[in-house]
Tab-separated table of C-alpha atoms and ligand atoms in Angstrom:
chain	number	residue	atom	x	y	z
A	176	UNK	CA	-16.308	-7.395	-31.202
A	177	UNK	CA	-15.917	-4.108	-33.472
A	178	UNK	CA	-13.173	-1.991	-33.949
A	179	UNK	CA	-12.537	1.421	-34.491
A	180	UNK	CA	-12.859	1.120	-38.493
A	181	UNK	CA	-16.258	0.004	-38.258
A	182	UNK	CA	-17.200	2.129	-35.187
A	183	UNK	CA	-15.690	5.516	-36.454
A	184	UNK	CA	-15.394	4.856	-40.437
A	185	UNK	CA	-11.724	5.154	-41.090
A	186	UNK	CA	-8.254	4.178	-39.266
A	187	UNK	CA	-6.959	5.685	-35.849
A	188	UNK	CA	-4.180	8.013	-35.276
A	189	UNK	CA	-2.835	5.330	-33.233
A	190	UNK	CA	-3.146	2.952	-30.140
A	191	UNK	CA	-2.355	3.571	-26.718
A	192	UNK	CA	-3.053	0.998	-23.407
A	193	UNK	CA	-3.325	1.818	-19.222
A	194	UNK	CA	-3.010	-0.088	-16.777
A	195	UNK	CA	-5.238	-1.597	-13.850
A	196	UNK	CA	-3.281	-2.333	-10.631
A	197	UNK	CA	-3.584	-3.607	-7.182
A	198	UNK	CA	-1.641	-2.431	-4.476
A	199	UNK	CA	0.311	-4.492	-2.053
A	200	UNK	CA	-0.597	-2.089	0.895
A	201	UNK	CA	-1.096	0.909	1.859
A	202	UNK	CA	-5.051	1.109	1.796
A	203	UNK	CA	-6.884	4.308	2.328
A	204	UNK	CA	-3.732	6.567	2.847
A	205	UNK	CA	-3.668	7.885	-0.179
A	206	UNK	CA	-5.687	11.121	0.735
A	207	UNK	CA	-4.105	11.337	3.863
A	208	UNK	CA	-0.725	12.358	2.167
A	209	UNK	CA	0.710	8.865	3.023
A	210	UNK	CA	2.308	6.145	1.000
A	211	UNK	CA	1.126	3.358	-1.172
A	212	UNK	CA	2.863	0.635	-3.086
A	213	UNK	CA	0.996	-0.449	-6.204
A	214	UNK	CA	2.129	-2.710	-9.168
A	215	UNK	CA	0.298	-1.984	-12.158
A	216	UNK	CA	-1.719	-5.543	-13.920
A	217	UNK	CA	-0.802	-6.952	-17.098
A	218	UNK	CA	-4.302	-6.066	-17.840
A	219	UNK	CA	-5.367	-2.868	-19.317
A	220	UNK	CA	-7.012	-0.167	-21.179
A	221	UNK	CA	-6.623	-0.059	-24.809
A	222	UNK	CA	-7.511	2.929	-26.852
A	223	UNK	CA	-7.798	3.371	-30.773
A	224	UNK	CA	-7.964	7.216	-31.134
A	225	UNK	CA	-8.137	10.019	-33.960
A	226	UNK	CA	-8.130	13.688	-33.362
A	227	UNK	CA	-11.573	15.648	-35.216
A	228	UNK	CA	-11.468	18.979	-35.941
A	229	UNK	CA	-15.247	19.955	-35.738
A	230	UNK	CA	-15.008	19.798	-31.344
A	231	UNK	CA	-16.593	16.396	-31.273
A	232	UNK	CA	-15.944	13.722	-28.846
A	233	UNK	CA	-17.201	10.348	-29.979
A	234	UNK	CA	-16.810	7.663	-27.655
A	235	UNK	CA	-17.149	3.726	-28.135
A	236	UNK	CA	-16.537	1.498	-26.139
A	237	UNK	CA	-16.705	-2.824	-26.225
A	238	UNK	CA	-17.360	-2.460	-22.325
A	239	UNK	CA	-20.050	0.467	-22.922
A	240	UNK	CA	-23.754	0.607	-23.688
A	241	UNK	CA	-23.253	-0.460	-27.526
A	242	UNK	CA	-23.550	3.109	-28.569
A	243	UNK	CA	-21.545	5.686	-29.420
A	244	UNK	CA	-21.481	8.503	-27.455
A	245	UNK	CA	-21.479	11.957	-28.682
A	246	UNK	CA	-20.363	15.249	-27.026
A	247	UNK	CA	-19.345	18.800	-27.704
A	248	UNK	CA	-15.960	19.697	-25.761
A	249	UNK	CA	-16.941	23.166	-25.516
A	250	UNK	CA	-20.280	21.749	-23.936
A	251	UNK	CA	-18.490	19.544	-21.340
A	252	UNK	CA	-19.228	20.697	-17.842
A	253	UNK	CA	-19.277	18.448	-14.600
A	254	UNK	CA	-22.846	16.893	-14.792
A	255	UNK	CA	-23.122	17.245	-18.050
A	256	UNK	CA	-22.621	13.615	-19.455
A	257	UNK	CA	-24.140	10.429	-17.709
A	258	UNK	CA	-22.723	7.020	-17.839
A	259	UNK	CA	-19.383	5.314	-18.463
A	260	UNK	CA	-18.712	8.320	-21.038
A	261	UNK	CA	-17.920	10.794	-17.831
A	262	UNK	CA	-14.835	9.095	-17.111
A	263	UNK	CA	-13.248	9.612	-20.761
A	264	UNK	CA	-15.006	12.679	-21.206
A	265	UNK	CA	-14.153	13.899	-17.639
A	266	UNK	CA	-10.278	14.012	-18.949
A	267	UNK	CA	-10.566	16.122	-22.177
A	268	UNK	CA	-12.729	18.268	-19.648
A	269	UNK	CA	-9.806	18.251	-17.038
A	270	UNK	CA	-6.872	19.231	-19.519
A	271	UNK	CA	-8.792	22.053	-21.200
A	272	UNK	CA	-9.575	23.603	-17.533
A	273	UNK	CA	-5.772	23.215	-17.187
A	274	UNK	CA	-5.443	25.129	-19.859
A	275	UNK	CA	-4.532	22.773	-22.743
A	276	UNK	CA	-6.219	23.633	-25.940
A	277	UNK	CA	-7.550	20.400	-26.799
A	278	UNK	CA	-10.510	19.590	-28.600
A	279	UNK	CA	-12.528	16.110	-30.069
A	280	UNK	CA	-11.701	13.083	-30.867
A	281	UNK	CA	-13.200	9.455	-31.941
A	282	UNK	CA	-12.261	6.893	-29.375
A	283	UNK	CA	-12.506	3.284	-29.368
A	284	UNK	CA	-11.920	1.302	-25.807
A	285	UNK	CA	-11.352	-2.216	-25.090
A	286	UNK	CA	-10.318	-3.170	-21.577
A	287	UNK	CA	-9.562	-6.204	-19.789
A	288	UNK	CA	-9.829	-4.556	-16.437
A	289	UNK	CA	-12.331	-6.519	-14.613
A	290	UNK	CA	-15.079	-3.184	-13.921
A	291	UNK	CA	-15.639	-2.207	-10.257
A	292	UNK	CA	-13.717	-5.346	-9.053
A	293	UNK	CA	-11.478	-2.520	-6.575
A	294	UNK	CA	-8.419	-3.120	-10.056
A	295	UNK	CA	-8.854	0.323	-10.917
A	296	UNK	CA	-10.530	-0.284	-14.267
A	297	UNK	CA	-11.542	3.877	-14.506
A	298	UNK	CA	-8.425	4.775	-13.760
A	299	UNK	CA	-7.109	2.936	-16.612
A	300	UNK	CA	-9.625	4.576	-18.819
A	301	UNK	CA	-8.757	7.735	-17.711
A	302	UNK	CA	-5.371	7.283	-18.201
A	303	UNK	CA	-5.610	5.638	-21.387
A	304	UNK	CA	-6.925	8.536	-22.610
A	305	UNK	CA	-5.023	11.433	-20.853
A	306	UNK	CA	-1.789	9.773	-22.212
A	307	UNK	CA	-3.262	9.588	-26.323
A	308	UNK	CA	-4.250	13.071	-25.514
A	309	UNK	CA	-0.521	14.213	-24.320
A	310	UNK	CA	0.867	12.569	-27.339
A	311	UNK	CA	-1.764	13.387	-30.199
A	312	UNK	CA	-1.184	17.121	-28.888
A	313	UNK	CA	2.606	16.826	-28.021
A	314	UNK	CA	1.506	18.486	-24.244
A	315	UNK	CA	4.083	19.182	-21.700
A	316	UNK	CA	3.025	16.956	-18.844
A	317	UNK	CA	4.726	14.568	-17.600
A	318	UNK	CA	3.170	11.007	-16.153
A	319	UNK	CA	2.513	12.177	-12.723
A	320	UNK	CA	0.915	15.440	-13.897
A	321	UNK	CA	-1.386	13.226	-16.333
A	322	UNK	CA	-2.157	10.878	-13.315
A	323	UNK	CA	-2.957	14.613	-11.367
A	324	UNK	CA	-5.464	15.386	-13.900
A	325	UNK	CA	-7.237	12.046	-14.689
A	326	UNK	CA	-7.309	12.202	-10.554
A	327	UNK	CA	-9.472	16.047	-10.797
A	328	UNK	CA	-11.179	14.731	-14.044
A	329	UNK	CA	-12.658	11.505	-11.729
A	330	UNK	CA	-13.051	14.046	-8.149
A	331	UNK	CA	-14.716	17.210	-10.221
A	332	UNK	CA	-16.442	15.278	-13.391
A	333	UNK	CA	-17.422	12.025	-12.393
A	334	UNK	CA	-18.095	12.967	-8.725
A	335	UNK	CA	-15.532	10.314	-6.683
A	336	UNK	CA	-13.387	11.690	-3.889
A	337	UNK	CA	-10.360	8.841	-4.822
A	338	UNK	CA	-7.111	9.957	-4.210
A	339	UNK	CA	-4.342	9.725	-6.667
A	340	UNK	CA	-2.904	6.125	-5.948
A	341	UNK	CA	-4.878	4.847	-9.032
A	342	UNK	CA	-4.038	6.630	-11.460
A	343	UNK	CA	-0.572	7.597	-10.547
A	344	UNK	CA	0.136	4.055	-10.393
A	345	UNK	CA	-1.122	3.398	-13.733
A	346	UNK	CA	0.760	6.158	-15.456
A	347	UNK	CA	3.560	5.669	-13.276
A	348	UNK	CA	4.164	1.776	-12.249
A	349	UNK	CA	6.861	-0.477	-14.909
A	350	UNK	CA	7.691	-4.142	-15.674
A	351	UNK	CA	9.111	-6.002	-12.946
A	352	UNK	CA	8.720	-2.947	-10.153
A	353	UNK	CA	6.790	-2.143	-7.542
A	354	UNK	CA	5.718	2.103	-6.900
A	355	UNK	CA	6.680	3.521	-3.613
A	356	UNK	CA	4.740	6.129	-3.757
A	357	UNK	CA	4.567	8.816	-1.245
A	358	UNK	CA	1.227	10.609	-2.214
A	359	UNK	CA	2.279	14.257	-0.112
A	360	UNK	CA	4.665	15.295	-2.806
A	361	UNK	CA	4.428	11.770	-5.344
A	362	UNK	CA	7.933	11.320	-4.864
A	363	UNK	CA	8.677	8.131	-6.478
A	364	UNK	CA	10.952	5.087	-6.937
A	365	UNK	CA	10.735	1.316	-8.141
A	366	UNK	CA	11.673	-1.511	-6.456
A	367	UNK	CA	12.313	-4.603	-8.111
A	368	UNK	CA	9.540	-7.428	-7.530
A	369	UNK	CA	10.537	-10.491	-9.071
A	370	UNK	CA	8.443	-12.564	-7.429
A	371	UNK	CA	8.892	-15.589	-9.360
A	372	UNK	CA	12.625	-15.539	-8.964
A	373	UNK	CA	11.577	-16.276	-5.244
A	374	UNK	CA	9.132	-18.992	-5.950
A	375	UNK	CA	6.171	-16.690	-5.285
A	376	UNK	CA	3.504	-15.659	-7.203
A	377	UNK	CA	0.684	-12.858	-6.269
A	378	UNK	CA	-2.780	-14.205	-6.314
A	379	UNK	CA	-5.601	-12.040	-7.529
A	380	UNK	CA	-8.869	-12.951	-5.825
A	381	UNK	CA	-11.479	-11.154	-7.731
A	382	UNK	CA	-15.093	-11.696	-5.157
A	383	UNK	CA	-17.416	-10.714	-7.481
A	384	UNK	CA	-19.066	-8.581	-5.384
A	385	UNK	CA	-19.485	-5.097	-5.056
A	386	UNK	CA	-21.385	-3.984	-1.786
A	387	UNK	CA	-23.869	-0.801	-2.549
A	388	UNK	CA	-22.891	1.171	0.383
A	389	UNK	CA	-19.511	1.937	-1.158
A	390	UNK	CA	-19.235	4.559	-2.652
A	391	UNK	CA	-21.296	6.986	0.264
A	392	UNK	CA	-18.921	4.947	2.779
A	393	UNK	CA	-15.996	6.189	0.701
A	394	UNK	CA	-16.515	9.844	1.379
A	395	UNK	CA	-17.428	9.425	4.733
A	396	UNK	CA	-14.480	7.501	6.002
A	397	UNK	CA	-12.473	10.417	3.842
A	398	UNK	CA	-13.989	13.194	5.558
A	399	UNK	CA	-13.260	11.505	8.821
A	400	UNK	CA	-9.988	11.359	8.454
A	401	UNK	CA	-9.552	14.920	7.614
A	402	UNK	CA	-11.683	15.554	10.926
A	403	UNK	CA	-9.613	13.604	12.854
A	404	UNK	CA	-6.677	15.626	11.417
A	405	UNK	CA	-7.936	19.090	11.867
A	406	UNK	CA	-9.036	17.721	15.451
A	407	UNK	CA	-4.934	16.845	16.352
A	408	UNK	CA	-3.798	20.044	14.828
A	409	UNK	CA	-2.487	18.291	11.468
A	410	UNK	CA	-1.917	18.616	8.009
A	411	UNK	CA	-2.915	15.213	7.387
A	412	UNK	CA	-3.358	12.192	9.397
A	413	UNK	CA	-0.142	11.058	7.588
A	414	UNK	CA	1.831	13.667	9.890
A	415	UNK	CA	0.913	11.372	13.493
A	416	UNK	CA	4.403	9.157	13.469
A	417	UNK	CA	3.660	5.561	14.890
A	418	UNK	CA	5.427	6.712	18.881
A	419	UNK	CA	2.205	9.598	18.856
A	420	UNK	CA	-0.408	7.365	18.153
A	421	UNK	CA	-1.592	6.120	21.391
A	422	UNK	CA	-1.771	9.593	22.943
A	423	UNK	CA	-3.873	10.850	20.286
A	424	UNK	CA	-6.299	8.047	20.506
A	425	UNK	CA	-6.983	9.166	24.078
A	426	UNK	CA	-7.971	12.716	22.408
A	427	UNK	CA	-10.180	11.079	19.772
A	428	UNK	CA	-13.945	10.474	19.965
A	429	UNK	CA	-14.657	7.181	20.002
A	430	UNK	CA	-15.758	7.034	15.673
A	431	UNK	CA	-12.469	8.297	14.987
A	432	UNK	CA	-10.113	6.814	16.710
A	433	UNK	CA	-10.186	3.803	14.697
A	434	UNK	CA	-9.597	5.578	11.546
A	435	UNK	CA	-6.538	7.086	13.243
A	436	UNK	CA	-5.226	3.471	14.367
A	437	UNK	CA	-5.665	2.294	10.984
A	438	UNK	CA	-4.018	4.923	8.642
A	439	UNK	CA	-0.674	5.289	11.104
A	440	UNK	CA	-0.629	1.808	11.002
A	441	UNK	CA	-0.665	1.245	7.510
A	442	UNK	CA	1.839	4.142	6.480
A	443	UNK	CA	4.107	2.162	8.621
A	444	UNK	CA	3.257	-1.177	6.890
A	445	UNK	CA	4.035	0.584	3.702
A	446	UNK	CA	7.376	1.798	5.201
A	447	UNK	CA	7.755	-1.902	6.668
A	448	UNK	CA	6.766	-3.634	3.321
A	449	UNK	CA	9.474	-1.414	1.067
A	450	UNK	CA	12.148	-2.033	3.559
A	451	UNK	CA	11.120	-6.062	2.826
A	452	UNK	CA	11.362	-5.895	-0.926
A	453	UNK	CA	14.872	-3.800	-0.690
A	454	UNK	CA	16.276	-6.624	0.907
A	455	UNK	CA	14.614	-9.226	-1.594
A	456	UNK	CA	12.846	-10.732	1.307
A	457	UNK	CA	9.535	-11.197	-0.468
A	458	UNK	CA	7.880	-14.365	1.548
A	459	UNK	CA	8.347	-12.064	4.676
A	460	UNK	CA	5.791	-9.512	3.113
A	461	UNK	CA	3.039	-11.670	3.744
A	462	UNK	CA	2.431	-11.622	7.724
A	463	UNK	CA	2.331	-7.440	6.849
A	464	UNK	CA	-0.186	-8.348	4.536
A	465	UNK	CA	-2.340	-10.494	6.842
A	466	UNK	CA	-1.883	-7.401	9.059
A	467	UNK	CA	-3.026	-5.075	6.571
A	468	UNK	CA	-6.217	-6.926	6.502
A	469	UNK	CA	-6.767	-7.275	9.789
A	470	UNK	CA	-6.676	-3.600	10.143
A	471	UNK	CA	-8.892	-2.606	6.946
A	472	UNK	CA	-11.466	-5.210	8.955
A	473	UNK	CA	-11.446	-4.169	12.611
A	474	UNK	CA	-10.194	-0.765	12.366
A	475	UNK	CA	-11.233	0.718	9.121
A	476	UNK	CA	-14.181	-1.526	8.882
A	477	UNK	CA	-13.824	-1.443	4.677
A	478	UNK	CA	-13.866	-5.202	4.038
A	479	UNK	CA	-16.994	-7.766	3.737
A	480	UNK	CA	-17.583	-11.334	4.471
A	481	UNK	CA	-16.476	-12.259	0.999
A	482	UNK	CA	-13.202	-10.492	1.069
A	483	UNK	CA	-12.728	-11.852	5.150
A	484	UNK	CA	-13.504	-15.188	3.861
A	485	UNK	CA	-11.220	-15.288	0.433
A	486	UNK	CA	-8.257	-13.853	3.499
A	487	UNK	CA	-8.925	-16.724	5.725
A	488	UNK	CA	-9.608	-19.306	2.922
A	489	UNK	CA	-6.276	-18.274	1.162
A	490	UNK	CA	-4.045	-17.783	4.078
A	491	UNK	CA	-5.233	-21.656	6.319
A	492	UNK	CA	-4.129	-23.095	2.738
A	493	UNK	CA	-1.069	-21.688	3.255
A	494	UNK	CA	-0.599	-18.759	1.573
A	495	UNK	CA	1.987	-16.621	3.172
A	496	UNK	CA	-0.073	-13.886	3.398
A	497	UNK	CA	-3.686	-11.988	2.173
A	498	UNK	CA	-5.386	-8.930	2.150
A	499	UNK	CA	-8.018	-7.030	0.444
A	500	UNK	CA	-7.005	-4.606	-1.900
A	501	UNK	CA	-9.100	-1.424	-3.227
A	502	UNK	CA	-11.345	0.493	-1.473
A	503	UNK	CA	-13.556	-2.256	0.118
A	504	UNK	CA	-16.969	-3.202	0.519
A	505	UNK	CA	-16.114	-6.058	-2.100
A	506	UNK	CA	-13.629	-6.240	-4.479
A	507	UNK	CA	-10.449	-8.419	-4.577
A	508	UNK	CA	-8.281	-9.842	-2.487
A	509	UNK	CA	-4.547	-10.470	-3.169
A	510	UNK	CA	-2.583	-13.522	-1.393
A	511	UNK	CA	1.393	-14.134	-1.160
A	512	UNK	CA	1.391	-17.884	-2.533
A	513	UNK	CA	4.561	-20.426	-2.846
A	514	UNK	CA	4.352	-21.946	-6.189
A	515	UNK	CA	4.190	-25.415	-5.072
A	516	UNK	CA	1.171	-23.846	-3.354
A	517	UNK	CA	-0.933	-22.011	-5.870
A	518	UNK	CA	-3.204	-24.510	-7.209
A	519	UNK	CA	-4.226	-25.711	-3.341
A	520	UNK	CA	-4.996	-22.081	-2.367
A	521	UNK	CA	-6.766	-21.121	-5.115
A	522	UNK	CA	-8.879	-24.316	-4.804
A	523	UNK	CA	-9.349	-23.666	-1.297
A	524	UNK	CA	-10.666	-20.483	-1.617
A	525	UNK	CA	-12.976	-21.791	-4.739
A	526	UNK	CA	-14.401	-24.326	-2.256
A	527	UNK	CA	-15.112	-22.075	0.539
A	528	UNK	CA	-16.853	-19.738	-1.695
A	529	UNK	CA	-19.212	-22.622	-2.793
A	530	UNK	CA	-19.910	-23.665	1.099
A	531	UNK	CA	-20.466	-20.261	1.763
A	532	UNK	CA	-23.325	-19.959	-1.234
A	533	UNK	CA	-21.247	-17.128	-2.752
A	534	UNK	CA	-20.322	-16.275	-6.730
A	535	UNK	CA	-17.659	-18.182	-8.156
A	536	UNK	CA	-14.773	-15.664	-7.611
A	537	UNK	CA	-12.778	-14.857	-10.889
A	538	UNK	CA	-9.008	-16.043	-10.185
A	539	UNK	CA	-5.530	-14.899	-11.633
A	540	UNK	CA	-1.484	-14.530	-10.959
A	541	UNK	CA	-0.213	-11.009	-11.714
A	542	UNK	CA	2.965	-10.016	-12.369
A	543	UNK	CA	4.563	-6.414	-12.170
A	544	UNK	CA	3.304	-4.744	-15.551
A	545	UNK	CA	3.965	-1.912	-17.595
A	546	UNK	CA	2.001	1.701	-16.994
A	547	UNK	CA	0.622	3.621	-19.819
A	548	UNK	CA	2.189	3.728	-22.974
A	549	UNK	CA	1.957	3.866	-26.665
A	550	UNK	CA	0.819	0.956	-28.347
A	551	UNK	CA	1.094	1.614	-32.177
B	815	ADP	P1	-12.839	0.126	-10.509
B	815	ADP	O1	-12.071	1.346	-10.886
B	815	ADP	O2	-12.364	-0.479	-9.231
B	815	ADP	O3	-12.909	-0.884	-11.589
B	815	ADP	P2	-14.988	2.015	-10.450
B	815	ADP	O4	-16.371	1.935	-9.899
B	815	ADP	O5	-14.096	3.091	-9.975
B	815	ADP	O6	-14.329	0.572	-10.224
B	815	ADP	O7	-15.057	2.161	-12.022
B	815	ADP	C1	-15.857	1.294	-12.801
B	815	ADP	C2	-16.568	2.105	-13.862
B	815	ADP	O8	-15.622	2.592	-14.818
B	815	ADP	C3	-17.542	1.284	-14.668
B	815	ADP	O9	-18.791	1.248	-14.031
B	815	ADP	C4	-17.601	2.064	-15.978
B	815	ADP	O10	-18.469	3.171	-15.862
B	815	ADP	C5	-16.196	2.624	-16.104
B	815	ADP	N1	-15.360	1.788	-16.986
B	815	ADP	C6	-14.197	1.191	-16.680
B	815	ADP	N2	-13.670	0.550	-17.753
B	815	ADP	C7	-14.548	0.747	-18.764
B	815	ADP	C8	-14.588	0.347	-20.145
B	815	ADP	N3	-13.634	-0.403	-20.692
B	815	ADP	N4	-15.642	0.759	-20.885
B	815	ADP	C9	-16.630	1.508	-20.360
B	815	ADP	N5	-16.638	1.903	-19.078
B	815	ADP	C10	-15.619	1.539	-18.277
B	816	MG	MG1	-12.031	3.178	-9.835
């Protein structure tokens, strides 16, 4: 364990933290201009930054390669750094094409984001760092245009196609509430999730596993989408309401059409699922979860034995409900759990792991957290 004294040679400006999140549901319909509903974790990004005047970014990082990386910002250009450093680098390179005359910095990052686990560990350390940025240079952006640009810095400089649910909901999400987000125009609201005040906690199920074809799989499923889209005459698949969906199946070829079924489907779980929490009827939220999953497996064809099996596992010990969260292919799962019923579950889905010869999956509760914010 360093710190930024001993990595950098003097004390930071100050300390700033981000975020990871899961999202209760709304999977994949983020870049079809539909709605998600994300808490953000109680763990996050922490970063330990001081502005340089000499245009030097130097980058540390406890997760990293146990080097410091060094960059010009005039030098940064998509392609132009390798490694973990891209995401971090890829948002000082994101405000200055917005226009923002910012320059170097050292950095220091410590994160308890499990990495590539589908929590949205880069988005935290993009966001982490767009937020230092905004205050170091007093910028006038608010959270959802930081979340806009940490979103371009991870599409144009590290090369993902995500949409913005990430990193809107960890600029964006606070204590105790869930995000409705509708990602067309990111209007927003909270809704209260006291989960505990219900006798419920939310399970995190992290598999372990990350399945190779993901990220290729990713684009893929996103340019289908917009195919099927442009093929009904649409914006965005987000414009089908539920009543058109069956006639437009009938007009879809036969890779699509699942897609389709799957993205109206979950907009209207989303729409289903706020509607829920409003009324403070939590334990009903799990059957839409359980649905969620069901369509993410047969539908959308996103999830993996390991994230099937921690569903099934969770939801015969009685959890109320399950589903994987993330993009897929691996990942974690979330489960609606009784507290009376939280040790059993999580045992349960321990011991079918083992039969199964899988990893040990890495369990926790999570609560509604705080998004990004100043630290120190
Ligand atoms: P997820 O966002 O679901 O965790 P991603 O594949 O999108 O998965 O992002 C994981 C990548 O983000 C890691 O491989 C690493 O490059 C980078 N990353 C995230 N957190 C850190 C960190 N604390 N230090 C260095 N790199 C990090
Ligand atoms: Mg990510």
């Amino acid at each position: 364990m360093t710190d930024f004294q001993s990595v950098h040679g003097a004390a930071p400006t100050g300390v700033w933290a981000a975020p990871g999140r899961v999202n209760l549901i709304g999977e994949h319909t983020d870049y079809n201009d539909g709605f998600v509903l994300p808490i953000a974790l109680p763990h996050a990004a922490r970063a330990a930054v001081r502005l340089r005047t000499d245009g030097l970014l130097r980058l540390w990082s406890e997760q990293g390669d146990g080097q410091v990386t060094e960059l010009e910002v005039e030098g940064l250009a998509p392609g132009s750094v390798e490694g973990w450093a891209k995401y971090p680098a890829g948002v000082v390179w994101a405000l200055r094409e917005a226009g923002h005359p910012v320059g170097g910095a050292d950095l220091w990052f410590d994160s308890d984001v499990p990495g590539g686990a589908g929590l949205s560990s880069s988005a935290a350390l993009e966001c982490v760092v767009a937020t230092a940025y905004r205050d170091l240079y007093d910028l006038p952006l608010s959270n959802a245009d930081l979340a806009q640009l940490a979103q371009f810095a991870e599409n144009a400089f590290v090369g993902v196609p995500c949409g913005v649910m990430d990193q809107m909901a960890s600029m964006c999400c606070s204590e105790g509430n869930a995000l409705v987000l509708d990602t067309r125009d990111l209007t927003q609201r909270q809704v209260p999730l006291d989960l505990a005040a219900h006798g419920l906690w939310l399970l995190v199920i992290d598999t372990r596993v990350k399945h190779d074809l993901a990220d290729g799989a990713y684009a893929e499923l996103r340019a289908g989408c917009e195919k099927a889209a442009a093929l009904l005459g649409l914006p965005a698949l987000r414009d089908l309401a539920p009543e058109g969906l069956a006639g437009a199946l009938e007009r879809l070829p036969e890779e699509l059409a699942p897609l389709v079924a799957h993205v109206v489907t979950e907009d209207a779980r989303v729409e289903q699922a706020v509607a829920l929490l409003d009324a403070g009827e939590f334990a009903a939220l799990g059957p839409v979860l359980t649905a969620g999953h069901a369509s993410l497996r047969d539908d959308y064809r996103v999830s993996c034995p390991e994230t099937d099996l921690a569903v099934s596992a969770a939801v015969e010990a009685g959890a109320l409900g399950a589903r994987m969260t993330g993009g897929g292919f691996g990942g974690s799962v979330i489960a609606l759990v009784r507290e009376g019923l939280l040790t059993e579950v999580e045992a349960a889905v321990r011991a079918a792991f083992a039969a199964a010869g899988y990893a040990e999956p890495r369990t926790f509760t999570a609560v509604p957290s705080a998004g990004a914010r100043r630290l120190s």
